[in-house]
Coordinates of C-alpha atoms in Angstrom, one line a residue:
M1 CA 30.0 -12.4 -17.8
S2 CA 28.7 -15.8 -17.3
F3 CA 28.4 -17.4 -14.1
L4 CA 26.4 -20.8 -13.3
P5 CA 23.6 -20.4 -11.0
Q6 CA 24.3 -23.3 -8.7
E7 CA 27.8 -21.9 -7.9
I8 CA 25.9 -18.3 -6.4
V9 CA 23.4 -20.5 -4.7
R10 CA 25.9 -22.5 -3.1
K11 CA 27.9 -19.4 -2.1
K12 CA 25.1 -17.4 -0.6
R13 CA 24.4 -21.4 0.9
D14 CA 27.2 -21.0 2.8
G15 CA 26.6 -17.3 3.8
Q16 CA 29.1 -15.6 1.3
A17 CA 28.5 -12.4 0.7
L18 CA 27.2 -12.1 -3.8
S19 CA 28.8 -9.5 -5.6
A20 CA 27.1 -7.0 -7.7
D21 CA 27.7 -9.1 -11.1
E22 CA 26.6 -12.5 -9.2
I23 CA 23.1 -10.5 -8.2
R24 CA 22.5 -9.2 -12.1
F25 CA 23.1 -13.0 -13.3
F26 CA 21.2 -14.5 -11.7
V27 CA 18.1 -11.8 -11.6
R28 CA 18.6 -11.8 -15.7
G29 CA 17.9 -15.4 -15.2
I30 CA 15.0 -14.8 -13.2
T31 CA 13.2 -12.8 -16.0
D32 CA 14.7 -14.8 -19.1
N33 CA 14.0 -17.9 -17.4
S34 CA 17.7 -19.4 -17.8
V35 CA 17.1 -20.1 -14.0
T36 CA 15.4 -22.8 -13.1
E37 CA 12.3 -22.2 -10.7
G38 CA 14.6 -24.9 -8.4
Q39 CA 17.0 -22.8 -8.8
I40 CA 15.2 -20.0 -7.5
A41 CA 13.8 -21.4 -4.5
A42 CA 17.3 -22.7 -3.6
L43 CA 18.8 -19.0 -3.6
A44 CA 15.3 -17.5 -1.7
M45 CA 16.2 -19.8 0.9
A46 CA 19.5 -19.3 1.2
V47 CA 18.7 -15.3 1.6
F48 CA 16.4 -16.5 3.8
F49 CA 18.3 -18.1 5.9
N50 CA 21.5 -16.4 5.9
D51 CA 20.6 -13.0 4.6
M52 CA 21.7 -10.1 1.9
N53 CA 23.9 -7.2 3.3
M54 CA 23.2 -3.4 2.8
D55 CA 25.0 -3.7 -0.6
E56 CA 23.6 -6.9 -2.0
R57 CA 20.3 -5.7 -1.3
I58 CA 21.0 -2.0 -3.2
A59 CA 22.2 -4.8 -6.2
F60 CA 19.6 -6.9 -5.8
T61 CA 16.8 -4.3 -6.2
L62 CA 18.7 -2.0 -8.8
A63 CA 19.0 -5.6 -10.6
M64 CA 15.5 -6.5 -10.2
R65 CA 14.6 -2.6 -11.3
D66 CA 16.2 -2.9 -14.5
S67 CA 14.7 -6.4 -15.5
G68 CA 12.1 -4.2 -17.2
Q69 CA 11.0 -0.5 -18.5
V70 CA 12.2 2.1 -16.2
M71 CA 9.6 5.2 -16.7
E72 CA 11.9 8.1 -17.3
W73 CA 10.3 11.9 -17.1
R74 CA 12.8 14.1 -17.8
S75 CA 12.0 14.6 -21.3
L76 CA 8.4 16.5 -19.8
N77 CA 10.3 19.0 -17.7
L78 CA 7.8 18.9 -15.1
P79 CA 7.8 21.5 -13.0
G80 CA 8.2 20.0 -9.9
P81 CA 9.5 16.6 -8.3
V82 CA 8.3 12.9 -9.0
V83 CA 7.0 11.9 -6.2
D84 CA 5.5 8.2 -4.6
K85 CA 4.5 6.6 -1.2
H86 CA 4.1 3.1 -0.6
S87 CA 2.7 1.3 2.1
T88 CA 3.0 -2.7 3.6
G89 CA -0.7 -2.5 3.6
G90 CA -3.5 -2.6 5.9
V91 CA -7.3 -2.5 6.5
G92 CA -9.2 1.3 5.9
D93 CA -6.4 2.3 4.3
V94 CA -7.2 4.6 1.8
V95 CA -4.6 7.3 2.3
S96 CA -3.6 6.6 -1.3
L97 CA -6.9 8.0 -2.3
M98 CA -6.5 11.7 -1.4
L99 CA -2.4 11.6 -0.9
G100 CA -2.6 11.8 -4.5
P101 CA -4.1 14.4 -5.4
M102 CA -3.1 16.5 -2.3
V103 CA 0.3 16.0 -3.1
A104 CA -0.5 16.9 -6.9
A105 CA -2.3 20.2 -5.7
T106 CA 1.0 21.4 -3.9
G107 CA 3.3 20.9 -6.7
G108 CA 4.6 17.0 -6.9
Y109 CA 3.7 14.6 -9.5
V110 CA 2.9 11.3 -8.7
P111 CA 2.7 8.8 -11.2
M112 CA 1.6 5.8 -8.2
I113 CA 1.6 2.7 -9.1
S114 CA -0.1 0.3 -7.0
G115 CA -1.3 -3.2 -6.2
R116 CA -4.1 -5.1 -5.9
G117 CA -5.8 -6.8 -2.4
L118 CA -3.2 -9.8 -1.0
G119 CA -4.2 -11.5 2.2
H120 CA -6.3 -9.1 3.9
T121 CA -4.8 -5.9 3.4
G122 CA -7.4 -4.3 1.1
G123 CA -5.6 -3.2 -3.1
T124 CA -5.4 0.5 -3.5
L125 CA -6.5 -0.7 -7.5
D126 CA -9.4 -2.6 -6.5
K127 CA -10.7 0.7 -4.8
F128 CA -10.6 2.3 -8.2
D129 CA -12.2 -0.6 -9.8
S130 CA -14.8 0.1 -8.3
I131 CA -15.6 3.4 -10.2
P132 CA -16.9 2.7 -13.2
G133 CA -15.3 3.2 -16.4
Y134 CA -11.8 4.2 -14.6
C135 CA -8.8 2.0 -16.6
T136 CA -6.2 0.7 -13.9
V137 CA -3.9 -0.4 -17.1
P138 CA -4.2 3.1 -19.2
D139 CA -1.5 2.4 -22.7
P140 CA 2.2 4.1 -21.2
E141 CA 1.3 7.4 -23.5
L142 CA -2.0 7.9 -21.1
F143 CA -0.3 7.8 -17.5
R144 CA 3.0 10.2 -18.9
K145 CA -0.2 12.2 -20.0
V146 CA -2.3 12.5 -17.1
V147 CA 0.3 12.6 -15.0
K148 CA 2.1 15.5 -16.6
E149 CA -1.8 17.5 -16.6
V150 CA -3.4 16.6 -13.4
G151 CA -0.3 16.1 -11.2
V152 CA -1.4 12.1 -10.7
A153 CA -2.2 8.5 -12.0
I154 CA -3.0 6.0 -9.8
I155 CA -2.9 3.1 -12.2
G156 CA -2.0 -1.0 -11.9
Q157 CA 1.7 -2.6 -12.5
T158 CA 2.1 -3.1 -16.2
A159 CA 3.8 -6.0 -17.6
Q160 CA 6.9 -3.9 -18.3
L161 CA 8.0 -3.1 -14.6
A162 CA 10.0 -5.3 -12.8
P163 CA 9.0 -9.0 -14.3
S164 CA 11.6 -10.5 -12.3
D165 CA 10.2 -9.8 -9.1
K166 CA 6.8 -11.5 -10.6
R167 CA 8.0 -14.8 -11.2
F168 CA 10.8 -14.0 -8.4
Y169 CA 7.2 -13.2 -6.0
S170 CA 4.9 -16.6 -6.8
I171 CA 8.1 -18.5 -6.9
R172 CA 8.6 -17.3 -2.6
D173 CA 4.4 -17.4 -2.4
V174 CA 4.8 -21.3 -2.3
T175 CA 8.5 -22.5 -1.0
A176 CA 7.6 -20.1 2.4
T177 CA 10.0 -17.6 1.8
V178 CA 8.6 -14.6 2.1
E179 CA 9.1 -13.2 5.1
S180 CA 12.8 -12.1 4.5
V181 CA 13.6 -8.2 5.0
A182 CA 16.0 -8.1 2.2
M183 CA 13.8 -9.6 0.0
I184 CA 10.6 -7.5 0.7
T185 CA 12.5 -4.8 0.1
G186 CA 14.1 -5.7 -3.1
S187 CA 10.4 -6.5 -4.0
I188 CA 8.8 -3.3 -2.7
L189 CA 11.4 -1.3 -4.1
S190 CA 12.2 -2.6 -7.1
K191 CA 8.8 -1.8 -8.8
K192 CA 8.2 1.4 -7.0
L193 CA 11.9 2.7 -8.7
A194 CA 11.1 1.8 -12.0
A195 CA 8.3 4.3 -12.0
G196 CA 11.5 6.8 -12.5
L197 CA 11.0 8.0 -9.1
D198 CA 12.7 11.7 -7.4
A199 CA 11.5 10.9 -4.2
L200 CA 9.5 8.2 -2.3
A201 CA 7.6 7.6 0.6
M202 CA 7.4 4.7 2.7
D203 CA 4.2 3.6 5.3
V204 CA 5.1 0.7 7.4
K205 CA 2.8 -0.3 9.4
V206 CA 3.2 -1.5 13.1
G207 CA 0.0 -3.4 15.0
S208 CA -2.7 -6.4 14.7
G209 CA -3.1 -5.8 11.5
A210 CA 0.5 -4.7 10.0
F211 CA 2.2 -7.1 7.6
M212 CA 4.7 -7.8 9.9
P213 CA 4.5 -9.9 13.1
T214 CA 6.2 -7.3 15.2
Y215 CA 7.6 -3.5 15.9
E216 CA 11.5 -4.7 15.8
K217 CA 10.1 -6.7 12.3
S218 CA 8.2 -3.2 10.9
V219 CA 11.1 -1.1 12.2
E220 CA 13.7 -4.1 10.6
L221 CA 11.7 -3.4 7.5
A222 CA 11.9 0.3 7.8
E223 CA 15.4 1.4 7.9
S224 CA 15.9 -1.0 4.7
I225 CA 13.9 0.2 2.6
V226 CA 15.3 3.8 3.9
K227 CA 18.8 2.7 3.1
V228 CA 18.7 0.6 0.4
G229 CA 15.9 3.3 -1.6
N230 CA 19.0 6.2 -0.7
G231 CA 21.6 4.0 -1.8
A232 CA 19.2 3.0 -5.1
G233 CA 19.6 6.7 -5.7
T234 CA 16.4 7.8 -4.6
R235 CA 15.7 9.8 -2.0
T236 CA 13.4 7.5 0.8
S237 CA 12.2 8.2 4.4
A238 CA 9.6 5.9 6.1
L239 CA 6.7 6.6 9.0
L240 CA 6.1 3.4 11.3
T241 CA 1.8 4.1 11.6
D242 CA -0.2 1.9 13.7
M243 CA -2.4 -0.9 12.0
N244 CA -3.6 -2.0 15.5
E245 CA -7.3 -1.3 14.3
S246 CA -8.4 -0.5 11.5
L247 CA -6.9 3.4 10.2
G248 CA -10.3 4.8 8.6
P249 CA -13.4 4.0 10.3
V250 CA -14.7 2.3 6.9
A251 CA -13.5 -1.1 5.5
G252 CA -14.2 -2.3 1.5
N253 CA -14.1 -1.2 -2.3
A254 CA -16.9 1.6 -3.5
L255 CA -17.1 2.3 0.9
E256 CA -13.5 3.6 0.9
V257 CA -14.0 5.4 -2.8
R258 CA -16.8 6.7 -0.8
L259 CA -15.0 7.7 2.2
A260 CA -12.0 9.7 0.2
I261 CA -14.4 11.5 -1.6
D262 CA -16.2 12.8 2.0
Y263 CA -12.2 13.8 3.1
L264 CA -11.8 15.3 0.1
T265 CA -15.2 17.7 -0.6
G266 CA -14.4 18.2 3.7
K267 CA -17.7 16.0 4.6
R268 CA -15.8 14.3 7.1
R269 CA -12.1 14.0 8.4
P270 CA -12.3 11.2 10.2
A271 CA -8.7 12.0 12.7
R272 CA -6.5 8.9 12.3
L273 CA -7.1 8.4 8.6
H274 CA -6.4 12.4 8.5
E275 CA -3.0 12.5 10.7
V276 CA -2.0 9.4 8.6
T277 CA -2.3 11.5 5.2
M278 CA -0.9 14.9 6.2
A279 CA 2.0 13.3 7.6
L280 CA 2.7 10.9 4.2
C281 CA 2.2 14.0 2.2
A282 CA 4.2 16.3 4.4
E283 CA 7.0 13.9 4.5
M284 CA 6.8 13.6 0.6
L285 CA 7.1 17.3 -0.4
V286 CA 9.4 17.6 2.5
I287 CA 12.2 15.1 1.4
S288 CA 11.6 16.0 -2.6
G289 CA 12.6 19.5 -1.7
V290 CA 9.1 21.6 -2.7
E291 CA 8.5 22.5 1.5
K292 CA 11.8 23.4 3.3
T293 CA 9.6 22.0 7.0
E294 CA 6.7 19.7 7.6
D295 CA 4.9 23.0 9.0
A296 CA 5.3 24.8 6.2
A297 CA 4.0 22.0 3.8
R298 CA 1.1 20.9 5.9
A299 CA -0.1 24.6 6.3
K300 CA 0.2 24.0 2.1
L301 CA -1.8 20.5 2.2
Q302 CA -3.7 21.4 4.0
A303 CA -5.0 24.7 2.2
A304 CA -5.3 22.6 -0.7
L305 CA -8.1 20.9 0.9
D306 CA -10.0 24.0 2.2
S307 CA -9.5 25.5 -1.5
G308 CA -11.2 22.4 -3.3
E309 CA -8.5 22.2 -4.9
A310 CA -7.5 18.4 -4.1
A311 CA -11.0 17.2 -5.0
A312 CA -10.8 19.0 -8.4
R313 CA -7.7 17.1 -9.0
F314 CA -9.1 13.9 -8.1
A315 CA -12.3 14.5 -9.7
R316 CA -10.0 14.8 -13.2
M317 CA -7.5 12.1 -13.2
V318 CA -10.6 9.8 -12.4
S319 CA -12.3 11.7 -15.7
A320 CA -9.6 11.4 -17.6
L321 CA -8.8 7.9 -16.9
G322 CA -12.2 7.2 -17.9
G323 CA -14.6 7.3 -15.5
P324 CA -17.6 9.8 -14.6
A325 CA -17.0 12.9 -14.6
D326 CA -19.8 14.2 -11.7
L327 CA -18.1 11.3 -9.7
M328 CA -17.8 13.7 -6.4
E329 CA -21.2 15.1 -7.1
K330 CA -23.2 12.0 -7.0
P331 CA -21.0 9.6 -6.0
D332 CA -24.1 7.0 -4.9
Q333 CA -25.5 7.2 -8.2
H334 CA -21.9 5.7 -9.8
L335 CA -20.9 3.8 -6.8
E336 CA -22.3 0.2 -6.5
S337 CA -24.3 -0.3 -2.6
A338 CA -25.2 -3.3 -0.5
P339 CA -28.4 -4.1 -0.2
I340 CA -28.2 -5.2 2.8
V341 CA -27.0 -3.2 5.6
V342 CA -27.1 -4.4 9.7
P343 CA -25.2 -2.8 13.0
V344 CA -23.5 -5.5 14.9
P345 CA -24.5 -4.8 18.3
A346 CA -21.6 -5.3 20.7
P347 CA -22.4 -7.9 23.5
Q348 CA -21.2 -6.3 26.4
E349 CA -20.6 -3.3 27.8
G350 CA -17.1 -1.7 28.5
F351 CA -14.1 0.2 26.9
V352 CA -12.8 -1.3 23.2
S353 CA -9.7 -2.7 24.3
A354 CA -8.3 -4.6 21.6
V355 CA -9.4 -5.0 18.3
D356 CA -8.3 -8.1 16.0
C357 CA -7.3 -6.1 13.0
R358 CA -6.5 -9.3 10.9
G359 CA -9.9 -10.6 11.6
L360 CA -11.5 -7.4 10.5
G361 CA -9.4 -7.5 6.7
L362 CA -11.0 -10.8 6.5
T363 CA -14.4 -10.7 7.3
V364 CA -14.4 -8.6 4.9
V365 CA -12.8 -10.5 2.5
A366 CA -15.0 -13.4 3.6
L367 CA -18.3 -11.0 2.4
G368 CA -16.8 -10.9 -0.9
G369 CA -14.7 -7.6 -0.8
G370 CA -11.4 -9.4 -0.8
R371 CA -9.8 -12.3 -2.9
R372 CA -9.4 -15.8 -1.5
R373 CA -7.8 -16.7 -4.8
P374 CA -5.8 -14.0 -7.3
S375 CA -8.8 -15.0 -10.1
D376 CA -11.7 -14.1 -8.0
A377 CA -14.0 -11.9 -8.5
I378 CA -14.6 -8.8 -5.9
D379 CA -18.2 -7.4 -4.9
F380 CA -17.5 -4.0 -4.7
A381 CA -20.4 -3.0 -2.1
V382 CA -20.0 -4.8 0.8
G383 CA -18.0 -3.9 3.9
L384 CA -17.8 -2.6 7.3
T385 CA -18.4 1.1 8.1
D386 CA -18.7 3.1 11.5
L387 CA -16.2 1.4 12.9
V388 CA -15.6 1.6 16.4
E389 CA -12.1 3.1 17.8
L390 CA -9.5 1.7 20.8
G391 CA -10.8 3.2 24.0
D392 CA -14.5 4.1 22.7
Q393 CA -17.4 3.8 25.5
L394 CA -19.8 1.2 24.5
R395 CA -23.3 0.1 26.2
A396 CA -24.5 -3.4 25.5
G397 CA -26.1 -3.8 22.3
Q398 CA -24.7 -0.5 20.6
P399 CA -23.1 -1.1 17.0
L400 CA -19.9 -2.3 16.6
A401 CA -20.4 -1.1 12.9
L402 CA -22.4 -2.0 9.6
V403 CA -22.0 -4.7 7.4
H404 CA -22.8 -4.1 4.3
A405 CA -23.6 -7.2 3.0
R406 CA -25.4 -9.0 -0.7
T407 CA -27.1 -11.8 1.4
Q408 CA -29.0 -12.3 5.0
Q409 CA -26.1 -15.0 5.3
A410 CA -23.3 -13.6 4.7
A411 CA -24.4 -10.5 7.3
E412 CA -25.3 -12.5 9.7
Q413 CA -21.6 -14.4 9.8
A414 CA -19.9 -10.9 9.4
I415 CA -21.7 -9.5 12.3
R416 CA -20.4 -13.5 14.6
E417 CA -16.7 -12.0 12.9
V418 CA -17.0 -8.3 13.8
Q419 CA -17.8 -9.7 17.3
A420 CA -14.7 -12.2 18.0
A421 CA -12.8 -9.1 16.5
Y422 CA -13.3 -6.9 18.9
T423 CA -12.1 -7.0 22.7
I424 CA -14.8 -5.3 25.3
G425 CA -13.0 -4.3 28.1
A426 CA -13.6 -3.2 31.9
I427 CA -10.9 -0.4 31.7
K428 CA -10.1 2.3 28.9
P429 CA -6.8 1.5 27.2
A430 CA -4.0 3.9 26.7
A431 CA -3.9 5.4 23.1
N432 CA -1.5 4.1 20.9
P433 CA 0.3 6.4 18.7
I434 CA -1.4 7.1 15.5
I435 CA 2.8 7.5 14.6
Y436 CA 5.2 5.5 16.3
R437 CA 8.8 6.7 14.1
T438 CA 10.3 8.5 11.4
I439 CA 13.1 7.4 9.5
R440 CA 14.9 9.9 7.4
P441 CA 17.9 9.0 5.5

């Protein structure tokens, strides 16, 4: 079928719904460059103002998914479902590193295709890059082999997956059209569904460090993703989780890998991080049919942690993808550490009453642990640890966190930024829920 791109733009400009054929035609043009940058920007702006209904969103997501390779797992005859989770991103969110191995240890297969850090949020891929030798871009055969044999492989997005989204996103990025729930839904799901999933659990963050600016917007995105994911043929559900403070007490690449190793080996399991990880893992096992109930799923997951099976899966994945075989036993031998570690003194006594979580994320970026531009190199060693939590009672001078820095100057700047990110008040605040809502099909 042949259409004129400008007529599709005009139709959406006038607030009409596009047909699946029109959407497929336009997305094909994004992929093969037969639609111009100006036309893509114009359509993005028209969608930004006039939105897309659910049928349009599903057609848009499927067209972007099908713009490149869609992975196929049936031929491997895996004895369990192919499942994944995606998070809208946050600070100290190291969940994927534990979740993949935990789900693999309890009967799921997790081909996780992850992203790099964006803005103030850390990227799973950058965390894995801090493991020497670990290959985040293996060839497709190795990826399939590791998923089949270990049950989990966490790698980077290949150029073959949803290529239309890459071009579309970069144009949205520079034309102030990113913040559209319809287009965000298509962007997230087209990449995830290209992995050929049976089921997807979505972690949509809420709060001062969240991608969406308000609770209402977070709910709107979660509902859109659940409807569109299921409409596109993948069992999808979403959890709304708290990002009013760092999820784990640690933020920074190698530092978060250390935390994940400590978590899997049982050395330490911070409570909020544990709750979000268990809830998402259990959701994956239930929606994919591995377990009937959440309680049964949680019991199975806890057993995989206690037996050491989840830790063993992580170790096998790391070595299968080129990382050190003894990373779990000797993390300090392989992971970089920063030369300067200094405490951030609390400026006054009182209770931690608010955290500018986005500010903490930007502090890690400023230390060198994130990117200002896509081409920037990352310093894996830097970051923050021992972050105090909302509601904690402090004496003046007691540490809010430890800064891990490359230079004294960077450390001093980070100290000021962390102090600015914490509000200390006289009254202990009411606790935020860790999980606000679960949205199922």
